Tab-separated table of C-alpha atoms and ligand atoms in Angstrom:
chain	number	residue	atom	x	y	z
A	1	SER	CA	-2.503	12.585	-21.893
A	2	PRO	CA	-4.842	14.849	-19.883
A	3	SER	CA	-7.014	11.907	-18.820
A	4	ASP	CA	-3.939	10.094	-17.491
A	5	ASN	CA	-3.058	13.189	-15.521
A	6	ALA	CA	-6.551	13.387	-14.103
A	7	GLU	CA	-6.083	9.962	-12.580
A	8	LEU	CA	-2.841	11.015	-10.955
A	9	LEU	CA	-4.112	14.206	-9.354
A	10	HIS	CA	-6.477	14.829	-6.500
A	11	MET	CA	-8.046	18.185	-5.815
A	12	VAL	CA	-6.895	19.450	-2.458
A	13	GLU	CA	-9.752	20.826	-0.371
A	14	LYS	CA	-7.596	21.898	2.502
A	15	SER	CA	-4.073	21.539	3.797
A	16	GLY	CA	-2.269	22.714	6.897
A	17	GLN	CA	-0.527	21.862	10.104
A	18	LEU	CA	-2.171	20.302	13.151
A	19	ASN	CA	-1.131	18.314	16.170
A	20	LYS	CA	-2.098	14.705	15.717
A	21	THR	CA	-2.119	11.468	17.635
A	22	LYS	CA	-3.552	8.107	16.744
A	23	ILE	CA	-5.401	6.658	19.734
A	24	ALA	CA	-6.758	3.378	18.356
A	25	GLU	CA	-5.917	0.887	15.615
A	26	GLY	CA	-8.669	-1.474	14.539
A	27	GLY	CA	-10.497	-0.765	17.787
A	28	ARG	CA	-7.415	-1.465	19.921
A	29	LYS	CA	-6.351	1.413	22.120
A	30	LEU	CA	-2.899	2.891	21.464
A	31	ARG	CA	-0.633	4.968	23.640
A	32	LYS	CA	-0.891	8.618	22.674
A	33	CYS	CA	2.019	10.149	20.856
A	34	TRP	CA	1.270	13.746	19.921
A	35	ALA	CA	3.268	15.145	17.014
A	36	SER	CA	2.923	17.939	14.524
A	37	SER	CA	1.661	16.745	11.160
A	38	TRP	CA	0.932	18.267	7.764
A	39	LEU	CA	-2.603	17.340	6.730
A	40	VAL	CA	-3.989	17.237	3.215
A	41	LEU	CA	-7.706	16.726	2.645
A	42	ALA	CA	-8.273	15.541	-0.928
A	43	GLY	CA	-10.871	13.332	-2.549
A	44	ASN	CA	-12.082	10.716	-0.065
A	45	SER	CA	-8.885	10.843	1.943
A	46	LEU	CA	-7.215	12.656	4.753
A	47	MET	CA	-3.460	12.300	4.313
A	48	PHE	CA	-0.766	12.902	6.857
A	49	TYR	CA	2.693	14.133	5.879
A	50	LYS	CA	5.718	14.718	8.056
A	51	ASP	CA	6.629	17.975	6.347
A	52	PRO	CA	4.575	20.566	4.490
A	53	LYS	CA	5.721	19.336	1.094
A	54	VAL	CA	2.364	19.442	-0.562
A	55	THR	CA	1.123	23.004	-0.654
A	56	ALA	CA	-0.305	23.393	-4.127
A	57	ALA	CA	-3.956	23.063	-5.071
A	58	TRP	CA	-3.222	19.701	-6.620
A	59	THR	CA	-1.243	16.836	-5.200
A	60	PRO	CA	0.035	13.960	-7.298
A	61	SER	CA	-1.164	10.620	-5.968
A	62	GLY	CA	2.453	9.492	-6.235
A	63	SER	CA	3.436	11.890	-3.444
A	64	ARG	CA	3.287	9.310	-0.696
A	65	PRO	CA	1.924	10.426	2.650
A	66	GLU	CA	3.183	8.894	5.890
A	67	SER	CA	-0.316	7.612	6.330
A	68	SER	CA	-3.726	8.147	4.853
A	69	VAL	CA	-7.272	7.455	5.978
A	70	ASP	CA	-10.423	6.798	3.981
A	71	LEU	CA	-13.154	9.122	5.224
A	72	ARG	CA	-16.029	7.073	3.803
A	73	GLY	CA	-18.271	6.091	6.732
A	74	ALA	CA	-16.039	7.899	9.226
A	75	ARG	CA	-17.387	9.680	12.307
A	76	ILE	CA	-16.218	13.014	13.633
A	77	GLU	CA	-16.979	14.790	16.885
A	78	TRP	CA	-15.416	17.214	19.312
A	79	ALA	CA	-13.378	15.275	21.861
A	80	ARG	CA	-14.605	15.926	25.362
A	81	ASP	CA	-12.853	13.680	27.855
A	82	LEU	CA	-10.074	12.357	25.629
A	83	SER	CA	-7.436	15.013	26.184
A	84	SER	CA	-6.364	17.803	28.472
A	85	LYS	CA	-5.776	19.925	25.366
A	86	ARG	CA	-8.332	22.328	23.929
A	87	ASN	CA	-9.983	22.365	20.492
A	88	VAL	CA	-9.512	18.626	20.024
A	89	ILE	CA	-11.207	16.821	17.141
A	90	HIS	CA	-11.862	13.095	17.481
A	91	PHE	CA	-12.486	11.002	14.435
A	92	ARG	CA	-12.882	7.314	13.779
A	93	THR	CA	-12.728	5.395	10.523
A	94	VAL	CA	-14.985	2.445	9.660
A	95	THR	CA	-12.013	0.173	10.344
A	96	GLY	CA	-11.782	1.371	13.945
A	97	ASN	CA	-8.774	3.631	13.613
A	98	GLU	CA	-9.140	6.685	15.837
A	99	TYR	CA	-7.257	9.965	15.788
A	100	LEU	CA	-7.166	13.188	17.732
A	101	LEU	CA	-6.376	16.402	15.850
A	102	GLN	CA	-5.670	19.610	17.697
A	103	SER	CA	-4.651	23.233	17.348
A	104	ASP	CA	-4.349	25.834	20.090
A	105	ASN	CA	-6.011	28.167	17.591
A	106	GLU	CA	-9.763	27.571	17.899
A	107	ALA	CA	-10.546	28.899	14.403
A	108	VAL	CA	-8.014	26.510	12.863
A	109	SER	CA	-9.603	23.528	14.632
A	110	GLN	CA	-13.095	24.718	13.676
A	111	ASP	CA	-12.131	25.009	10.001
A	112	TRP	CA	-10.712	21.488	9.943
A	113	TYR	CA	-13.735	20.101	11.767
A	114	GLN	CA	-16.108	21.633	9.211
A	115	ALA	CA	-13.990	20.577	6.228
A	116	ILE	CA	-13.646	16.938	7.331
A	117	LYS	CA	-17.297	16.774	8.333
A	118	GLY	CA	-18.267	18.164	4.925
A	119	VAL	CA	-16.372	15.416	3.105
A	120	ILE	CA	-17.847	12.705	5.350
A	121	HIS	CA	-21.370	14.000	4.683
A	122	ARG	CA	-20.766	14.165	0.947
A	123	LEU	CA	-19.549	10.558	0.957
A	124	ASP	CA	-22.548	9.472	3.088
A	125	GLN	CA	-24.839	10.724	0.327
A	126	GLU	CA	-23.129	8.867	-2.524
B	201	I3P	C1	0.862	11.185	27.712
B	201	I3P	C2	1.137	12.550	27.128
B	201	I3P	C3	-0.063	13.110	26.414
B	201	I3P	C4	-1.298	13.085	27.293
B	201	I3P	C5	-1.553	11.705	27.835
B	201	I3P	C6	-0.377	11.160	28.578
B	201	I3P	O1	1.963	10.738	28.462
B	201	I3P	O2	1.497	13.431	28.149
B	201	I3P	O3	0.218	14.416	25.966
B	201	I3P	O4	-2.421	13.430	26.533
B	201	I3P	O5	-2.679	11.780	28.671
B	201	I3P	O6	-0.615	9.818	28.993
B	201	I3P	P1	3.251	10.015	27.843
B	201	I3P	O7	4.041	11.075	27.156
B	201	I3P	O8	3.938	9.473	29.020
B	201	I3P	O9	2.764	8.955	26.916
B	201	I3P	P2	-3.090	14.876	26.396
B	201	I3P	O10	-2.001	15.859	26.157
B	201	I3P	O11	-4.004	14.715	25.219
B	201	I3P	O12	-3.881	15.157	27.625
B	201	I3P	P3	-3.806	10.666	28.854
B	201	I3P	O13	-3.117	9.383	29.183
B	201	I3P	O14	-4.612	11.225	29.961
B	201	I3P	O15	-4.606	10.592	27.600
């Protein structure tokens, strides 16, 4: 039924490719490992896929990302001293997982920064 479908679909706000590395897990520092990742921003989540499989406006919740983070209560800022790369976004979840996201294209990084920040702010107000 349509209502069943509604539960299985999340509206995609943004998707695209960025360089990504996780730098902390539960507050514990990790060794950087930069890799290209396909990001999907949908609902309360930022999902990471290996390949750009999910390109449509809607993604089924059954399409399992490699990993996914809950943006509720997350913090985002421009990384200053955390990388030698440029246009680096730093964000941290409430559980103390930290990621760096980067593109050599400044506009691409800016767009992602604004989109993720927008979702975090919306969730803050709920
Ligand atoms: C890291 C790798 C990263 C680099 C990081 C290095 O070395 O070169 O790209 O981060 O710098 O430690 P390895 O491959 O041996 O793990 P940036 O590219 O973000 O600068 P860091 O240790 O100064 O963070």
